[in-house]
Coordinates of C-alpha atoms in Angstrom, one line a residue:
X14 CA -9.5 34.3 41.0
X15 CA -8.8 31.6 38.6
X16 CA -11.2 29.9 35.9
X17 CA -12.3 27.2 37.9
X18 CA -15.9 27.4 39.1
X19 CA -15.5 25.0 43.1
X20 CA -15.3 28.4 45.0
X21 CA -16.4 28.1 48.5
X22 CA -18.0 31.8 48.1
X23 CA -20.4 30.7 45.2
X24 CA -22.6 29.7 47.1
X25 CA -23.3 32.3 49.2
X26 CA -23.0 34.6 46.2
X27 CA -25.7 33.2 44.4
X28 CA -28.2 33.0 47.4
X29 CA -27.6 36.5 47.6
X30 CA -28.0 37.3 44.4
X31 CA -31.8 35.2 44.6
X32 CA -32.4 37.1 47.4
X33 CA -32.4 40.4 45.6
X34 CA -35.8 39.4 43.8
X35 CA -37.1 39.2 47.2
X36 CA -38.5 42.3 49.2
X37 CA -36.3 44.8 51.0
X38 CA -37.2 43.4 54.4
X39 CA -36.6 40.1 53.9
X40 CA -33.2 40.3 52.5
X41 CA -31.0 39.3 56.0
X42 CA -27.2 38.7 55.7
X43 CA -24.8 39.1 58.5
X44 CA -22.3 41.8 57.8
X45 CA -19.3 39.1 57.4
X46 CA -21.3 37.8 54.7
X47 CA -22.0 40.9 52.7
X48 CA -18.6 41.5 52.5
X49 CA -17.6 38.3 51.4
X50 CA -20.2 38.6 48.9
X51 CA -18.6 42.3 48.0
X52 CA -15.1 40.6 47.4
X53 CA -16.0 37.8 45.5
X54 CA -18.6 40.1 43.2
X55 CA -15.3 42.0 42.5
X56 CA -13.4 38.9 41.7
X57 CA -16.0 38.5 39.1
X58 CA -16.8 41.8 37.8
X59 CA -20.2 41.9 38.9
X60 CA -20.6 45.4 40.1
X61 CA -24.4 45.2 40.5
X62 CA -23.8 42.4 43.4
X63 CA -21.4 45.0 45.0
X64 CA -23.5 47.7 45.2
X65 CA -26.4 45.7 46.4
X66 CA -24.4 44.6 48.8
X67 CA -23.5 47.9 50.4
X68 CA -26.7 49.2 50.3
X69 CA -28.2 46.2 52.7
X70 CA -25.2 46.6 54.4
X71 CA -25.9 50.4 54.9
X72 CA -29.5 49.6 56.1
X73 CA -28.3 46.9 58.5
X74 CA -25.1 47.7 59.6
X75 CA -24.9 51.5 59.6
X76 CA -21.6 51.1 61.8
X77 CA -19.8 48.9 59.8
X78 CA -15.7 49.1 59.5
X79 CA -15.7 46.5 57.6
X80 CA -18.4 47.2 55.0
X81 CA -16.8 51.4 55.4
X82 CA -13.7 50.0 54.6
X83 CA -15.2 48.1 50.7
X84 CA -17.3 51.4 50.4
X85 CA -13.4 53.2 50.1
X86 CA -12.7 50.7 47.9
X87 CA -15.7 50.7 45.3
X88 CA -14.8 54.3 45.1
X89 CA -10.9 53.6 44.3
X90 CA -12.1 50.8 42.2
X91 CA -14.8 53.2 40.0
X92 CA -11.7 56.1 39.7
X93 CA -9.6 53.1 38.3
X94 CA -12.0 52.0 35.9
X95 CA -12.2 55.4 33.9
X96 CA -9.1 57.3 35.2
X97 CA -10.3 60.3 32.9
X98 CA -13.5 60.6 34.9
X99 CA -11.1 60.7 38.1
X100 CA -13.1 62.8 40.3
X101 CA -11.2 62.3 44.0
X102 CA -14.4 60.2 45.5
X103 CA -11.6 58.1 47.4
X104 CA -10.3 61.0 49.1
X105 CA -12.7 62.4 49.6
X106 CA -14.4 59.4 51.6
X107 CA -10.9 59.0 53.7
X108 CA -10.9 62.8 54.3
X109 CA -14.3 62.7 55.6
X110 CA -13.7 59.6 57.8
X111 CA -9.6 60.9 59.8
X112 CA -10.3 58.7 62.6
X113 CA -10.8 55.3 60.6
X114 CA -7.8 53.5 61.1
X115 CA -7.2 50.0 59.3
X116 CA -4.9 48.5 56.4
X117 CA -7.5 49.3 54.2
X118 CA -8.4 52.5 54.8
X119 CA -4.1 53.2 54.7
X120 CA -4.6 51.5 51.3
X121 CA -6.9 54.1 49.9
X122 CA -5.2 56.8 51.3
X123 CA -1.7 55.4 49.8
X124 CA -3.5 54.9 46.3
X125 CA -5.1 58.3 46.2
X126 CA -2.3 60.3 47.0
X127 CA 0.9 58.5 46.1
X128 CA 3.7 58.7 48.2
X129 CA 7.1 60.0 47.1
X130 CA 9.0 57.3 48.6
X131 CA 6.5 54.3 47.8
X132 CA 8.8 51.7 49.6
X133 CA 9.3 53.2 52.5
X134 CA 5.5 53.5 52.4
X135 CA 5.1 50.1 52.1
X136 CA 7.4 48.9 54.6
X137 CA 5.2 51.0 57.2
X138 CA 2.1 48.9 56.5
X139 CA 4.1 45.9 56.9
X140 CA 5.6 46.8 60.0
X141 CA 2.1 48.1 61.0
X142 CA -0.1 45.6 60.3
X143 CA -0.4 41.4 61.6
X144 CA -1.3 39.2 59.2
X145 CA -3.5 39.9 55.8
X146 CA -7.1 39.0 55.1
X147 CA -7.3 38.3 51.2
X148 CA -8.9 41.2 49.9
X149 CA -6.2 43.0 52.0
X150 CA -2.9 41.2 50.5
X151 CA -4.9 41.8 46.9
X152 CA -5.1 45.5 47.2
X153 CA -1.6 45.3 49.4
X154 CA 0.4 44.2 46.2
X155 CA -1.8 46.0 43.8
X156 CA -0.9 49.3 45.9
X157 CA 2.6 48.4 45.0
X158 CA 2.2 47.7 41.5
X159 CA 0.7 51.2 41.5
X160 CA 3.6 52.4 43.2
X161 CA 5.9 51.1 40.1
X162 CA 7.0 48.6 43.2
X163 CA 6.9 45.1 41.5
X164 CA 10.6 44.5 42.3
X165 CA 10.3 45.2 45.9
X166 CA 7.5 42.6 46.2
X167 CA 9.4 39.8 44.3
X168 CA 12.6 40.8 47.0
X169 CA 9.8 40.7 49.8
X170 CA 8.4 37.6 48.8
X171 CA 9.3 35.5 51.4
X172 CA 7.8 38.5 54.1
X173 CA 4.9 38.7 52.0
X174 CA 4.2 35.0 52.5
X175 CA 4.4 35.0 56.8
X176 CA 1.9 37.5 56.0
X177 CA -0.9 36.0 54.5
X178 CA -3.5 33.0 55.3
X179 CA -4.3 31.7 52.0
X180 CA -1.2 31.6 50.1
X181 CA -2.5 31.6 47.0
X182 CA -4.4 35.2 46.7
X183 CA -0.6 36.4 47.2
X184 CA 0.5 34.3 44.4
X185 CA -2.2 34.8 41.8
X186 CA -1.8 38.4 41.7
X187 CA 1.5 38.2 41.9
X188 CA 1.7 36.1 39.1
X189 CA -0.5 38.2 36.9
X190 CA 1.3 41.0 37.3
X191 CA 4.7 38.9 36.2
X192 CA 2.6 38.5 33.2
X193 CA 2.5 42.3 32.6
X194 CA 6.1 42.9 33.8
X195 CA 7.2 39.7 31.1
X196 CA 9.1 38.7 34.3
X197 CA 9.2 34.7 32.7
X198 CA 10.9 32.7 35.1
X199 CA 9.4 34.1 38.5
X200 CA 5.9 33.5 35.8
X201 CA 6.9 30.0 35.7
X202 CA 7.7 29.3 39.0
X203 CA 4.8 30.9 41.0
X204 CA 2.1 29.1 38.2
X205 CA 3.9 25.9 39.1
X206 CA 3.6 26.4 42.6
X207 CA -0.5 27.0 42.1
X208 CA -0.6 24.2 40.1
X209 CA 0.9 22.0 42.9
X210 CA -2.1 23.6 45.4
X211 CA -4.9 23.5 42.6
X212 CA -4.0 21.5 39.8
X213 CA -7.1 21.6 37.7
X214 CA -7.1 25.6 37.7
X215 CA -7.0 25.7 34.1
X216 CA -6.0 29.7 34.8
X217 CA -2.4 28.7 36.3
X218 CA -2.0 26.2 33.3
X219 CA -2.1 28.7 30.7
X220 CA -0.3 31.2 32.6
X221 CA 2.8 28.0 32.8
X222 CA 2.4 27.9 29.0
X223 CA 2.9 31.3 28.1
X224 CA 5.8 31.8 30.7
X225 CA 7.3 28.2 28.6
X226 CA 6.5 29.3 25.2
X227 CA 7.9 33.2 25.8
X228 CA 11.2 31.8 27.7
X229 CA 11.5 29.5 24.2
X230 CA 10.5 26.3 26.0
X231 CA 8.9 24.7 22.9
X232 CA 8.4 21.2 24.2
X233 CA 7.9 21.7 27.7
X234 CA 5.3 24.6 25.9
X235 CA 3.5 21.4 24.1
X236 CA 3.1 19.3 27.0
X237 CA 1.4 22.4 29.1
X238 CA -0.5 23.3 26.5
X239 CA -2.1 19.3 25.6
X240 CA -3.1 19.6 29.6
X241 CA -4.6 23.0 29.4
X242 CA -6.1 21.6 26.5
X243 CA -7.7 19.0 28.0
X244 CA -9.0 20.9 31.4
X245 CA -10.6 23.5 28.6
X246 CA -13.4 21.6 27.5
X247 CA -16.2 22.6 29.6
X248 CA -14.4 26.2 30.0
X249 CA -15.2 28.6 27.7
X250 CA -13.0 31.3 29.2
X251 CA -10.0 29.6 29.6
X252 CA -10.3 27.8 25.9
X253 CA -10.3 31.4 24.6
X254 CA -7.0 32.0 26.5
X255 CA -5.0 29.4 25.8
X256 CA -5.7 29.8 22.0
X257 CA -5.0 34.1 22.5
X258 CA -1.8 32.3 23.8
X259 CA -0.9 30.2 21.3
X260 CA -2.3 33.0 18.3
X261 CA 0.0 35.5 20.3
X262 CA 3.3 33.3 21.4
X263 CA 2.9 29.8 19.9
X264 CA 2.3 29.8 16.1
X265 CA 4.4 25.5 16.1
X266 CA 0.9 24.8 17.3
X267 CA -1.3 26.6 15.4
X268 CA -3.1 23.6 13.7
X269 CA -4.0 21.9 17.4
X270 CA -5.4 25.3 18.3
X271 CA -7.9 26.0 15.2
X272 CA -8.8 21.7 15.6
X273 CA -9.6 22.7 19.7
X274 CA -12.0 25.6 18.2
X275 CA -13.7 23.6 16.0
X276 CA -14.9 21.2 18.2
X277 CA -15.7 24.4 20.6
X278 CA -17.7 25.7 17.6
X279 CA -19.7 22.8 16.2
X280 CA -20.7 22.3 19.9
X281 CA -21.4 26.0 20.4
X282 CA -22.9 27.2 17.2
X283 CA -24.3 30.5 18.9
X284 CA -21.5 31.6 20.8
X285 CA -19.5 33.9 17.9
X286 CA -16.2 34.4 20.7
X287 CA -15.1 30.6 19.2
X288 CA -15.6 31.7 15.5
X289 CA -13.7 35.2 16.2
X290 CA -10.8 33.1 17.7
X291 CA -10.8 30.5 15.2
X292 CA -10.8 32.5 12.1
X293 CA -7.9 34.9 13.5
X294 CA -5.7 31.6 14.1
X295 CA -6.8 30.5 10.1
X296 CA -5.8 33.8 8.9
X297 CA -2.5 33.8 10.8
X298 CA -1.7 30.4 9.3
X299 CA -2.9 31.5 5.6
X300 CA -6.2 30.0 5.1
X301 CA -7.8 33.6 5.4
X302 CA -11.0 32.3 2.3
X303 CA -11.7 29.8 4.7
X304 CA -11.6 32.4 7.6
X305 CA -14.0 35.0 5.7
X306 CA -16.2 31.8 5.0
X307 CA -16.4 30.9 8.6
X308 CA -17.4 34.2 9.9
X309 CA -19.5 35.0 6.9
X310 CA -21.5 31.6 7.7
X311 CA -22.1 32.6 11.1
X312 CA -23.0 36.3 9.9
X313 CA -25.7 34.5 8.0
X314 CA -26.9 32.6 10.8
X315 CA -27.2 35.2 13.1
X316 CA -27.9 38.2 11.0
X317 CA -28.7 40.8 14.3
X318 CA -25.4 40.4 16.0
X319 CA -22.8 43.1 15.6
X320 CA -19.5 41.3 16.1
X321 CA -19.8 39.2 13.3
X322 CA -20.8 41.9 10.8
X323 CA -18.2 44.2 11.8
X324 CA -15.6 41.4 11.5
X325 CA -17.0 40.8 8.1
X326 CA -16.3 44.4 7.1
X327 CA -12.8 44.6 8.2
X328 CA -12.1 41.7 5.9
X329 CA -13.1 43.9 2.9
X330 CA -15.8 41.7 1.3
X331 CA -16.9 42.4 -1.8
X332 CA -20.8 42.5 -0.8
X333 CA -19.4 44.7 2.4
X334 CA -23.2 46.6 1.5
X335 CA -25.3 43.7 1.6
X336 CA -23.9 42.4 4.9
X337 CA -24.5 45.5 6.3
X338 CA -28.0 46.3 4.9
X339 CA -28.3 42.8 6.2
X340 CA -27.5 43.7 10.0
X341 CA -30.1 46.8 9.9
X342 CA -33.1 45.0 8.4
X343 CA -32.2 42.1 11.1
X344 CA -32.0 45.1 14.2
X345 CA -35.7 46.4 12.5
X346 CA -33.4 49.1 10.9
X347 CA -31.5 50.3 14.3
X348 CA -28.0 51.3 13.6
X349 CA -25.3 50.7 15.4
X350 CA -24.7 52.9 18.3
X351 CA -22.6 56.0 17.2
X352 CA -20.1 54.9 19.1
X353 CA -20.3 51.4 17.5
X354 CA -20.9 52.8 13.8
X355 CA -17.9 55.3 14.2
X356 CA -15.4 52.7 15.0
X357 CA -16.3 50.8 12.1
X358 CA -15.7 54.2 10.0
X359 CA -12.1 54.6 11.6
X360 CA -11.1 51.1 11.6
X361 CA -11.5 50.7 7.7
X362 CA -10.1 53.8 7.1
X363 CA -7.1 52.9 9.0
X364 CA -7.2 49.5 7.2
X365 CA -7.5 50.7 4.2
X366 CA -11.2 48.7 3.6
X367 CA -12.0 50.9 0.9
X368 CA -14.5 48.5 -1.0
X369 CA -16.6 47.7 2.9
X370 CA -16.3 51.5 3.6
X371 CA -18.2 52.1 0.5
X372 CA -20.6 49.6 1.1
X373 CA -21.5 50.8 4.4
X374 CA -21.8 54.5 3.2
X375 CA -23.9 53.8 0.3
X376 CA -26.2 51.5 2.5
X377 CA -26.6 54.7 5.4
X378 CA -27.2 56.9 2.2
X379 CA -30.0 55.1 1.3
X380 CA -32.0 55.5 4.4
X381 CA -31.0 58.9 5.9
X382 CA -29.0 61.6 5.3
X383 CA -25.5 61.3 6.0
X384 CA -23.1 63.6 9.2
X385 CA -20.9 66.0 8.0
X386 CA -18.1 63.4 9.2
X387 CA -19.8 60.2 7.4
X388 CA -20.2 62.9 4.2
X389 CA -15.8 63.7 4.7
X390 CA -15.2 59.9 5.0
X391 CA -17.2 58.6 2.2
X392 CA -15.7 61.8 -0.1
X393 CA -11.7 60.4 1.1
X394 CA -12.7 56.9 0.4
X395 CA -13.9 57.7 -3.1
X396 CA -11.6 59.3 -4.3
X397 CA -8.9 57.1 -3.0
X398 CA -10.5 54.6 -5.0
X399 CA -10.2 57.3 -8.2
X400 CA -14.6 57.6 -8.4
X401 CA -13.2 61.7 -9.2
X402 CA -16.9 61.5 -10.9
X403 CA -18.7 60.5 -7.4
X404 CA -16.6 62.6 -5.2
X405 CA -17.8 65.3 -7.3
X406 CA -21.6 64.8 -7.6
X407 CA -21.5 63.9 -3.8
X408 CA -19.7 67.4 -3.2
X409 CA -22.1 68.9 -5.5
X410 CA -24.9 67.2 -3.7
X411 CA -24.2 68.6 -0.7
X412 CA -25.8 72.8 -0.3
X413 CA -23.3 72.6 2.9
X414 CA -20.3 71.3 1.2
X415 CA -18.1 74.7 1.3
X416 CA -19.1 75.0 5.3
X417 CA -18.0 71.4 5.6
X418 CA -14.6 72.2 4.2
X419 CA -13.9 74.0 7.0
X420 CA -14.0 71.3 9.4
X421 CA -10.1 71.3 10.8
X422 CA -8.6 68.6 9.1
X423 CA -10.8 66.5 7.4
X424 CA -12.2 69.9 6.0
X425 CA -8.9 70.9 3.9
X426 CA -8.6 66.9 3.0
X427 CA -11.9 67.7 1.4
X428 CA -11.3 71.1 -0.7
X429 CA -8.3 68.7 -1.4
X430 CA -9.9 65.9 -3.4
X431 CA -12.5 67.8 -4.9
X432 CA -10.3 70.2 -6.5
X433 CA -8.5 67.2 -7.4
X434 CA -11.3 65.7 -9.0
X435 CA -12.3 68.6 -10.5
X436 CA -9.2 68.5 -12.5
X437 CA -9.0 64.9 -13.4
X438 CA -12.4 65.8 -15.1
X439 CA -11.4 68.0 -17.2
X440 CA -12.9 70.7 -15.4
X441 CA -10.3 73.5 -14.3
X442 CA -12.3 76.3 -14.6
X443 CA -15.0 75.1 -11.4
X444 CA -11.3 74.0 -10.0
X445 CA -10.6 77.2 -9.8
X446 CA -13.7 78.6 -9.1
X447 CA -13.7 76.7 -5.9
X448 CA -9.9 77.1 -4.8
X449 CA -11.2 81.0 -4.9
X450 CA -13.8 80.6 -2.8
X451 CA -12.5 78.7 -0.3
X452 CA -8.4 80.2 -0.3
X453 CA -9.5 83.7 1.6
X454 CA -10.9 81.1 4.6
X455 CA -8.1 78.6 4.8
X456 CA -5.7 81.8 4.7
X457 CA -7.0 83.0 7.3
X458 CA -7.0 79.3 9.3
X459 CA -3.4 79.8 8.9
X460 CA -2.5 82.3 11.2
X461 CA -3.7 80.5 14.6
X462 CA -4.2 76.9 13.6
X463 CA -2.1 74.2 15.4
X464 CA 0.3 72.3 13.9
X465 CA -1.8 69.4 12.4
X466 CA -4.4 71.6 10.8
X467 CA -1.9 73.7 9.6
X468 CA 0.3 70.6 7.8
X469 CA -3.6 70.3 6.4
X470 CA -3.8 73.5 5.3
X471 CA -0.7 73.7 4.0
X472 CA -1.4 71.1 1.5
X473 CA -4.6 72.7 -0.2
X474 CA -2.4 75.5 -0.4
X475 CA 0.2 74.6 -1.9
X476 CA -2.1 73.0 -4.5
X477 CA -4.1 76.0 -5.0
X478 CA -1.1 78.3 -5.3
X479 CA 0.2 75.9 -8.1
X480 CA -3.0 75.1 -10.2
X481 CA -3.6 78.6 -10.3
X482 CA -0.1 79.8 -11.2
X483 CA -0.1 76.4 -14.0
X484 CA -3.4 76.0 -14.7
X485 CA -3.1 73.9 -17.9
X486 CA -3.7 70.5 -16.8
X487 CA -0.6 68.9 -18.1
X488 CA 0.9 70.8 -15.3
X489 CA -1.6 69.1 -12.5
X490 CA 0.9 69.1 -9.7
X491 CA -1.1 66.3 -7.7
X492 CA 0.7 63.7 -9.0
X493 CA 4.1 65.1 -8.0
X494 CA 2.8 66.4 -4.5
X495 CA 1.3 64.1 -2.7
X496 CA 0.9 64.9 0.8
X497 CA -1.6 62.7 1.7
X498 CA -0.5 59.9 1.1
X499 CA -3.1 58.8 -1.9
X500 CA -0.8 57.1 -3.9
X501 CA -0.2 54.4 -1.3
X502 CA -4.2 53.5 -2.6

């Protein structure tokens, strides 16, 4: 729930999680303990202790409500997670299971079909229902929340509280979802009230600050933040936070931020999250050389890791190849994963990281043919950087150029800048030659296109119709016409 490690669950947790190496048959917990064990893996992400968890509990306690009652959950919990991959798991398991009656299982229900009237809903289960476990309240208030119900729980506060045995589960999520809702004061209050019950929760601490610093509180702000400070030394989670906070809401205390990192840094050389968070704050207070030095030091250091190269590359740097050749040789030439390697490609093109884009082209070049959409990127990025002569040999290069041209969208951005090129090298006649190849195709595109590849489309066209109508080159309408935007290079 909050950063701080003195949980009376840990315990338990981590025998359980020792037990696991152990065989099957000697694995014994009593079915209150698995589920405790369940909640508290969910309170730490640890999904591998929750499943492992059910499935002893499924061999031991076939019967369980209880341990039924987290299975509905894990299901909710796995639809929330990826809500495109929703698949109705959840209700399905309350379908099948009409009889089971408990807050939980009303929960489920409630989440996986929502109500029209989501207050009157929720006034049922309080009216139903005694008092709340706190793995009930948790997913009681989140249910609201889902419900688009966060003002009726801050009217129903003082209900709320009769209702629950352990005050502080209400608060905490309570509290974060103030955070979302920038709902400042009742921020303030209710981390102040946490404090009172757990005062070295660094978690409540930080949540106080950025309440202070967002309602303009800059000294009261100061003071919460030198304490957070302090309880963040042996807390690597919570330092990170606090200076997110302070990058994000603070920038009058900027300076004690990056010194706090430092000493986080110097005492964690191997840990890049300090680096990351150090460097942003440096950038945001206009030291971004020393930033790029920082993170190109630890790049150096730890040659294999991908954060740190990536970040290098978003900066731009000038050897933008090197550091990336440097990344592959250190992985025994692995490449990012395509997921990995096409965010890089997207995030310096949105960035304009023309000189790292380059880099990291020329390097995959080098060692294996490039995709068709690594081929369009590296054609855009030259010739916004006016290469006309590389876009053109790379086009040329390429036997399945003119079928890569008609790719929607990036395809007509291609015909685009070759022609282009064509033309700023003095070569109008292949100009042409290419625009009538590829016109009867894009024509054609025309017709049943959507919008977006259409605005594409319309763009080559528009070219081609005037370069053929004007085709001396004084009369090169590129530079007048430019619907791509090039000129902002």
């Amino acid at each position: 729930m909050s950063y701080n490690d003195d949980n009376p669950r840990d315990e338990l947790y981590r025998r359980f999680l020792k037990s696991l190496k152990e065989p099957a048959s000697e694995r014994f917990f009593d079915e209150d303990e698995l589920v405790e064990v369940f909640d508290y893996a969910g309170d730490i992400a640890n999904d591998y202790a929750r499943y492992e968890a059910l499935f002893i509990g499924a061999r031991l306690y076939p019967d369980s409500q209880a341990l039924a009652e987290r299975r509905a959950l894990l299901y909710l919990d796995l639809e929330d997670a990826d809500k495109d991959l929703k698949d109705g798991s959840a209700a399905a398991f309350v379908a099948d299971r009409p009889e089971a009656s408990s807050l939980i299982f009303d929960i489920v229900r409630l989440e996986a079909s929502h109500p029209d009237n989501g207050e009157a809903a929720l006034e049922y289960l309080m009216a139903q229902y005694g008092k709340f476990s706190d793995e009930e309240i948790i997913r009681f208030v989140d249910l609201a929340f889902d419900l688009g119900c966060y003002q009726w729980v801050i009217d129903n506060m003082a209900e709320l509280r009769k209702k629950v045995s352990f005050l502080p589960a209400l608060l905490y999520e309570v509290m974060q979802e103030a955070d979302e809702q920038g709902d400042d004061k009742t921020l303030a209050a209710l981390a102040e009230e946490l404090i009172e019950s757990e005062p070295f929760a660094l978690a409540y601490w930080v949540m106080l600050f950025k309440a202070q610093a967002r309602l303009g509180q800059e000294e009261e702000a100061k003071q919460t933040f030198d304490t957070a400070k302090a309880l963040a030394s042996d807390n690597a989670a919570g330092m990170l936070a606090l200076a997110d906070a302070v990058y994000t809401l603070a920038p009058y205390l900027q300076r004690e931020a990056i010194d706090m990192l430092e000493l986080a840094k110097s005492e964690n050389p191997d840990e890049f999250a300090y680096a990351d968070c150090r460097c942003a704050l440096l950038v945001q207070a206009g030291a971004s050389e020393k930033a790029v030095e920082e993170v190109s030091a630890y790049a150096a250091a730890h040659p294999a890791e991908l954060r740190p190269m990536r970040q290098l590359l978003m900066c731009n740097v000038a050897n933008a190849r090197a550091v990336f050749e440097r990344y592959l040789d250190a992985n025994d030439g692995r490449e990012p994963s395509p997921e990995e390697l096409d965010d890089i490609i997207s995030n310096l093109h949105l960035r304009s990281g023309l000189r790292a884009l380059n880099g990291v082209m020329e390097a995959l070049s080098a060692r294996r043919p490039l995709t068709p959409p690594e081929l369009l990127s590296w054609i855009e990025t030259l010739f916004a950087a006016q290469k006309y002569d590389k876009v053109a040999a790379l086009a040329e290069g390429c036997t399945e150029f003119k079928e890569l041209t008609q790719t929607p969208l990036k395809g007509a951005a291609a015909a685009y800048q070759y022609t282009v090129s064509l033309m700023k090298l003095g070569r109008d006649k292949d100009a042409l030659a290419f625009v009538g190849e590829v016109l009867p195709f894009f024509e054609l595109m025309m017709h049943d296109s959507p919008m977006p590849v259409r605005m594409s489309l319309r763009c080559f066209l528009t070219l081609a119709d005037k370069i053929r109508r004007h085709p001396a080159r004084e009369k090169l309408y590129w530079e007048y016409f430019d619907m791509l935007g090039y000129s902002k290079f």
